[in-house]
mmCIF file of N, CA and C in Angstrom:
data_model
loop_
_atom_site.group_PDB
_atom_site.id
_atom_site.type_symbol
_atom_site.label_atom_id
_atom_site.label_comp_id
_atom_site.label_asym_id
_atom_site.label_seq_id
_atom_site.Cartn_x
_atom_site.Cartn_y
_atom_site.Cartn_z
ATOM 1 N N VAL A 1 43.417 14.899 -39.790
ATOM 2 C CA VAL A 1 44.128 14.947 -41.062
ATOM 3 C C VAL A 1 44.145 16.392 -41.547
ATOM 4 N N ALA A 2 45.320 16.846 -41.942
ATOM 5 C CA ALA A 2 45.461 18.167 -42.554
ATOM 6 C C ALA A 2 46.145 17.971 -43.898
ATOM 7 N N THR A 3 45.631 18.633 -44.929
ATOM 8 C CA THR A 3 46.219 18.511 -46.260
ATOM 9 C C THR A 3 46.478 19.887 -46.847
ATOM 10 N N GLY A 4 47.323 19.908 -47.858
ATOM 11 C CA GLY A 4 47.703 21.170 -48.475
ATOM 12 C C GLY A 4 49.069 21.577 -47.958
ATOM 13 N N ASP A 5 49.311 22.832 -47.831
ATOM 14 C CA ASP A 5 50.583 23.349 -47.324
ATOM 15 C C ASP A 5 50.529 23.327 -45.798
ATOM 16 N N VAL A 6 50.876 22.174 -45.193
ATOM 17 C CA VAL A 6 50.754 21.969 -43.752
ATOM 18 C C VAL A 6 52.018 22.466 -43.054
ATOM 19 N N THR A 7 51.846 23.227 -41.974
ATOM 20 C CA THR A 7 52.956 23.699 -41.161
ATOM 21 C C THR A 7 52.678 23.375 -39.700
ATOM 22 N N LEU A 8 53.653 22.741 -39.048
ATOM 23 C CA LEU A 8 53.577 22.455 -37.617
ATOM 24 C C LEU A 8 54.701 23.234 -36.951
ATOM 25 N N THR A 9 54.392 23.931 -35.855
ATOM 26 C CA THR A 9 55.405 24.725 -35.163
ATOM 27 C C THR A 9 55.390 24.410 -33.679
ATOM 28 N N GLN A 10 56.582 24.238 -33.111
ATOM 29 C CA GLN A 10 56.751 24.024 -31.678
ATOM 30 C C GLN A 10 57.914 24.890 -31.219
ATOM 31 N N ILE A 11 57.730 25.605 -30.125
ATOM 32 C CA ILE A 11 58.796 26.437 -29.575
ATOM 33 C C ILE A 11 59.586 25.608 -28.571
ATOM 34 N N ASP A 12 60.907 25.536 -28.759
ATOM 35 C CA ASP A 12 61.774 24.830 -27.814
ATOM 36 C C ASP A 12 61.813 25.640 -26.522
ATOM 37 N N PRO A 13 61.373 25.051 -25.402
ATOM 38 C CA PRO A 13 61.296 25.822 -24.158
ATOM 39 C C PRO A 13 62.653 26.285 -23.633
ATOM 40 N N ASP A 14 63.727 25.575 -23.970
ATOM 41 C CA ASP A 14 65.054 25.960 -23.483
ATOM 42 C C ASP A 14 65.667 27.081 -24.308
ATOM 43 N N SER A 15 65.673 26.913 -25.622
ATOM 44 C CA SER A 15 66.336 27.886 -26.493
ATOM 45 C C SER A 15 65.398 28.951 -27.041
ATOM 46 N N LYS A 16 64.090 28.720 -26.916
ATOM 47 C CA LYS A 16 63.064 29.627 -27.473
ATOM 48 C C LYS A 16 63.101 29.679 -28.994
ATOM 49 N N VAL A 17 63.828 28.739 -29.616
ATOM 50 C CA VAL A 17 63.914 28.659 -31.079
ATOM 51 C C VAL A 17 62.750 27.805 -31.571
ATOM 52 N N PRO A 18 62.017 28.283 -32.591
ATOM 53 C CA PRO A 18 60.914 27.474 -33.108
ATOM 54 C C PRO A 18 61.408 26.296 -33.943
ATOM 55 N N ASN A 19 60.773 25.153 -33.765
ATOM 56 C CA ASN A 19 60.954 23.998 -34.634
ATOM 57 C C ASN A 19 59.772 24.018 -35.592
ATOM 58 N N THR A 20 60.041 24.046 -36.878
ATOM 59 C CA THR A 20 58.976 24.146 -37.863
ATOM 60 C C THR A 20 59.059 22.973 -38.823
ATOM 61 N N ALA A 21 57.959 22.239 -38.943
ATOM 62 C CA ALA A 21 57.869 21.116 -39.881
ATOM 63 C C ALA A 21 56.866 21.475 -40.962
ATOM 64 N N ARG A 22 57.187 21.111 -42.201
ATOM 65 C CA ARG A 22 56.295 21.403 -43.335
ATOM 66 C C ARG A 22 56.159 20.164 -44.206
ATOM 67 N N GLY A 23 54.997 20.029 -44.805
ATOM 68 C CA GLY A 23 54.734 18.936 -45.725
ATOM 69 C C GLY A 23 53.388 19.134 -46.386
ATOM 70 N N GLU A 24 52.974 18.180 -47.194
ATOM 71 C CA GLU A 24 51.699 18.262 -47.903
ATOM 72 C C GLU A 24 50.549 17.643 -47.117
ATOM 73 N N GLN A 25 50.855 16.717 -46.197
ATOM 74 C CA GLN A 25 49.795 16.078 -45.417
ATOM 75 C C GLN A 25 50.321 15.702 -44.039
ATOM 76 N N ALA A 26 49.482 15.922 -43.020
ATOM 77 C CA ALA A 26 49.795 15.498 -41.655
ATOM 78 C C ALA A 26 48.615 14.698 -41.127
ATOM 79 N N VAL A 27 48.907 13.545 -40.532
ATOM 80 C CA VAL A 27 47.878 12.704 -39.918
ATOM 81 C C VAL A 27 48.248 12.547 -38.452
ATOM 82 N N TYR A 28 47.364 12.984 -37.562
ATOM 83 C CA TYR A 28 47.607 12.909 -36.125
ATOM 84 C C TYR A 28 46.744 11.816 -35.532
ATOM 85 N N THR A 29 47.380 10.845 -34.878
ATOM 86 C CA THR A 29 46.679 9.781 -34.174
ATOM 87 C C THR A 29 46.820 10.063 -32.683
ATOM 88 N N VAL A 30 45.749 10.555 -32.083
ATOM 89 C CA VAL A 30 45.776 10.989 -30.686
ATOM 90 C C VAL A 30 46.173 9.857 -29.751
ATOM 91 N N SER A 31 45.610 8.670 -29.943
ATOM 92 C CA SER A 31 45.878 7.551 -29.038
ATOM 93 C C SER A 31 47.355 7.165 -28.986
ATOM 94 N N LYS A 32 48.081 7.389 -30.080
ATOM 95 C CA LYS A 32 49.517 7.080 -30.139
ATOM 96 C C LYS A 32 50.378 8.310 -29.855
ATOM 97 N N GLY A 33 49.774 9.494 -29.920
ATOM 98 C CA GLY A 33 50.552 10.719 -29.818
ATOM 99 C C GLY A 33 51.481 10.876 -31.003
ATOM 100 N N GLU A 34 51.062 10.352 -32.167
ATOM 101 C CA GLU A 34 51.913 10.315 -33.358
ATOM 102 C C GLU A 34 51.361 11.233 -34.447
ATOM 103 N N ILE A 35 52.275 12.015 -35.035
ATOM 104 C CA ILE A 35 51.959 12.824 -36.200
ATOM 105 C C ILE A 35 52.824 12.311 -37.341
ATOM 106 N N VAL A 36 52.192 11.934 -38.461
ATOM 107 C CA VAL A 36 52.916 11.451 -39.643
ATOM 108 C C VAL A 36 52.820 12.533 -40.709
ATOM 109 N N LEU A 37 53.962 13.073 -41.096
ATOM 110 C CA LEU A 37 54.034 14.139 -42.083
ATOM 111 C C LEU A 37 54.598 13.572 -43.382
ATOM 112 N N THR A 38 53.885 13.765 -44.489
ATOM 113 C CA THR A 38 54.297 13.253 -45.796
ATOM 114 C C THR A 38 54.215 14.374 -46.841
ATOM 115 N N GLY A 39 54.660 14.050 -48.057
ATOM 116 C CA GLY A 39 54.630 15.038 -49.139
ATOM 117 C C GLY A 39 55.812 15.978 -49.045
ATOM 118 N N SER A 40 57.018 15.449 -49.246
ATOM 119 C CA SER A 40 58.276 16.216 -49.150
ATOM 120 C C SER A 40 58.411 16.908 -47.796
ATOM 121 N N PRO A 41 58.296 16.158 -46.697
ATOM 122 C CA PRO A 41 58.351 16.789 -45.385
ATOM 123 C C PRO A 41 59.755 17.265 -45.022
ATOM 124 N N THR A 42 59.807 18.388 -44.323
ATOM 125 C CA THR A 42 61.065 18.926 -43.805
ATOM 126 C C THR A 42 60.837 19.398 -42.377
ATOM 127 N N LEU A 43 61.888 19.352 -41.599
ATOM 128 C CA LEU A 43 61.868 19.871 -40.239
ATOM 129 C C LEU A 43 63.033 20.827 -40.117
ATOM 130 N N GLN A 44 62.761 22.045 -39.640
ATOM 131 C CA GLN A 44 63.821 23.025 -39.494
ATOM 132 C C GLN A 44 63.879 23.495 -38.048
ATOM 133 N N GLN A 45 65.098 23.460 -37.491
ATOM 134 C CA GLN A 45 65.360 23.959 -36.147
ATOM 135 C C GLN A 45 66.532 24.921 -36.268
ATOM 136 N N GLY A 46 66.247 26.199 -36.196
ATOM 137 C CA GLY A 46 67.281 27.195 -36.480
ATOM 138 C C GLY A 46 67.736 27.023 -37.910
ATOM 139 N N GLN A 47 69.039 26.821 -38.124
ATOM 140 C CA GLN A 47 69.565 26.600 -39.478
ATOM 141 C C GLN A 47 69.649 25.121 -39.826
ATOM 142 N N ASN A 48 69.418 24.236 -38.874
ATOM 143 C CA ASN A 48 69.496 22.795 -39.103
ATOM 144 C C ASN A 48 68.216 22.295 -39.779
ATOM 145 N N THR A 49 68.378 21.382 -40.740
ATOM 146 C CA THR A 49 67.238 20.876 -41.506
ATOM 147 C C THR A 49 67.318 19.356 -41.626
ATOM 148 N N ILE A 50 66.155 18.706 -41.501
ATOM 149 C CA ILE A 50 66.022 17.269 -41.718
ATOM 150 C C ILE A 50 64.907 17.077 -42.731
ATOM 151 N N SER A 51 65.122 16.171 -43.693
ATOM 152 C CA SER A 51 64.069 15.870 -44.665
ATOM 153 C C SER A 51 64.099 14.379 -44.991
ATOM 154 N N GLY A 52 63.030 13.903 -45.594
ATOM 155 C CA GLY A 52 62.910 12.512 -45.995
ATOM 156 C C GLY A 52 61.571 12.295 -46.676
ATOM 157 N N LYS A 53 61.189 11.054 -46.900
ATOM 158 C CA LYS A 53 59.888 10.777 -47.520
ATOM 159 C C LYS A 53 58.763 10.870 -46.502
ATOM 160 N N VAL A 54 59.056 10.438 -45.262
ATOM 161 C CA VAL A 54 58.068 10.479 -44.179
ATOM 162 C C VAL A 54 58.791 10.903 -42.904
ATOM 163 N N ILE A 55 58.183 11.808 -42.139
ATOM 164 C CA ILE A 55 58.692 12.154 -40.814
ATOM 165 C C ILE A 55 57.594 11.832 -39.818
ATOM 166 N N ARG A 56 57.940 11.005 -38.832
ATOM 167 C CA ARG A 56 56.995 10.603 -37.775
ATOM 168 C C ARG A 56 57.421 11.262 -36.464
ATOM 169 N N PHE A 57 56.497 12.014 -35.885
ATOM 170 C CA PHE A 57 56.725 12.665 -34.596
ATOM 171 C C PHE A 57 55.951 11.903 -33.532
ATOM 172 N N PHE A 58 56.604 11.621 -32.414
ATOM 173 C CA PHE A 58 55.955 10.967 -31.286
ATOM 174 C C PHE A 58 55.942 11.963 -30.133
ATOM 175 N N ARG A 59 54.821 12.660 -29.989
ATOM 176 C CA ARG A 59 54.714 13.750 -29.013
ATOM 177 C C ARG A 59 54.938 13.288 -27.581
ATOM 178 N N ASN A 60 54.431 12.129 -27.215
ATOM 179 C CA ASN A 60 54.531 11.648 -25.834
ATOM 180 C C ASN A 60 55.922 11.141 -25.487
ATOM 181 N N GLN A 61 56.750 10.901 -26.501
ATOM 182 C CA GLN A 61 58.093 10.373 -26.277
ATOM 183 C C GLN A 61 59.182 11.373 -26.641
ATOM 184 N N ASN A 62 58.792 12.527 -27.164
ATOM 185 C CA ASN A 62 59.738 13.568 -27.571
ATOM 186 C C ASN A 62 60.801 13.010 -28.521
ATOM 187 N N LYS A 63 60.345 12.292 -29.573
ATOM 188 C CA LYS A 63 61.271 11.748 -30.564
ATOM 189 C C LYS A 63 60.638 11.829 -31.946
ATOM 190 N N LEU A 64 61.478 11.624 -32.968
ATOM 191 C CA LEU A 64 60.989 11.560 -34.344
ATOM 192 C C LEU A 64 61.776 10.519 -35.106
ATOM 193 N N ILE A 65 61.162 10.021 -36.170
ATOM 194 C CA ILE A 65 61.788 9.051 -37.065
ATOM 195 C C ILE A 65 61.646 9.586 -38.483
ATOM 196 N N VAL A 66 62.752 9.588 -39.233
ATOM 197 C CA VAL A 66 62.741 10.008 -40.634
ATOM 198 C C VAL A 66 62.907 8.758 -41.477
ATOM 199 N N GLU A 67 61.997 8.562 -42.423
ATOM 200 C CA GLU A 67 62.014 7.369 -43.272
ATOM 201 C C GLU A 67 62.257 7.749 -44.726
ATOM 202 N N GLY A 68 63.046 6.957 -45.419
ATOM 203 C CA GLY A 68 63.220 7.098 -46.864
ATOM 204 C C GLY A 68 64.021 8.302 -47.290
ATOM 205 N N GLY A 69 65.244 8.084 -47.686
ATOM 206 C CA GLY A 69 66.065 9.157 -48.233
ATOM 207 C C GLY A 69 66.334 10.272 -47.250
ATOM 208 N N ALA A 70 66.580 9.916 -45.993
ATOM 209 C CA ALA A 70 66.816 10.926 -44.970
ATOM 210 C C ALA A 70 68.036 11.788 -45.313
ATOM 211 N N LYS A 71 67.862 13.080 -45.109
ATOM 212 C CA LYS A 71 68.932 14.037 -45.362
ATOM 213 C C LYS A 71 68.969 14.998 -44.182
ATOM 214 N N ILE A 72 70.157 15.172 -43.611
ATOM 215 C CA ILE A 72 70.325 16.048 -42.457
ATOM 216 C C ILE A 72 71.387 17.077 -42.793
ATOM 217 N N ILE A 73 71.065 18.333 -42.576
ATOM 218 C CA ILE A 73 72.020 19.428 -42.769
ATOM 219 C C ILE A 73 72.170 20.147 -41.425
ATOM 220 N N LEU A 74 73.385 20.115 -40.861
ATOM 221 C CA LEU A 74 73.661 20.735 -39.565
ATOM 222 C C LEU A 74 74.627 21.891 -39.730
ATOM 223 N N PHE A 75 74.373 22.956 -38.992
ATOM 224 C CA PHE A 75 75.269 24.128 -38.999
ATOM 225 C C PHE A 75 75.821 24.361 -37.618
#
C-alpha cells in the first residue's frame, strides 16, 4: 500500500514514452498482479490522458480497467 501523492511510471519498450499514473493511494496485490489506484487517479501516455474514480492495472495481462466517471482525452 502506498498513500499520499503516489506516482507509478512504466516506460513503453516500443515507443520509449513513459506511462505515468498518479493518485492518492495505490494497493498492489502480488498474487493477482493487480494495482488499484484511487483518489482522483489519472494515467498519462504522451499527451493522452485517462481518468476515473478507480484505475485497475493488471500487470500480468497488460490491461487496465477504469471505473466510475471514465474520461479519455486522445490527441
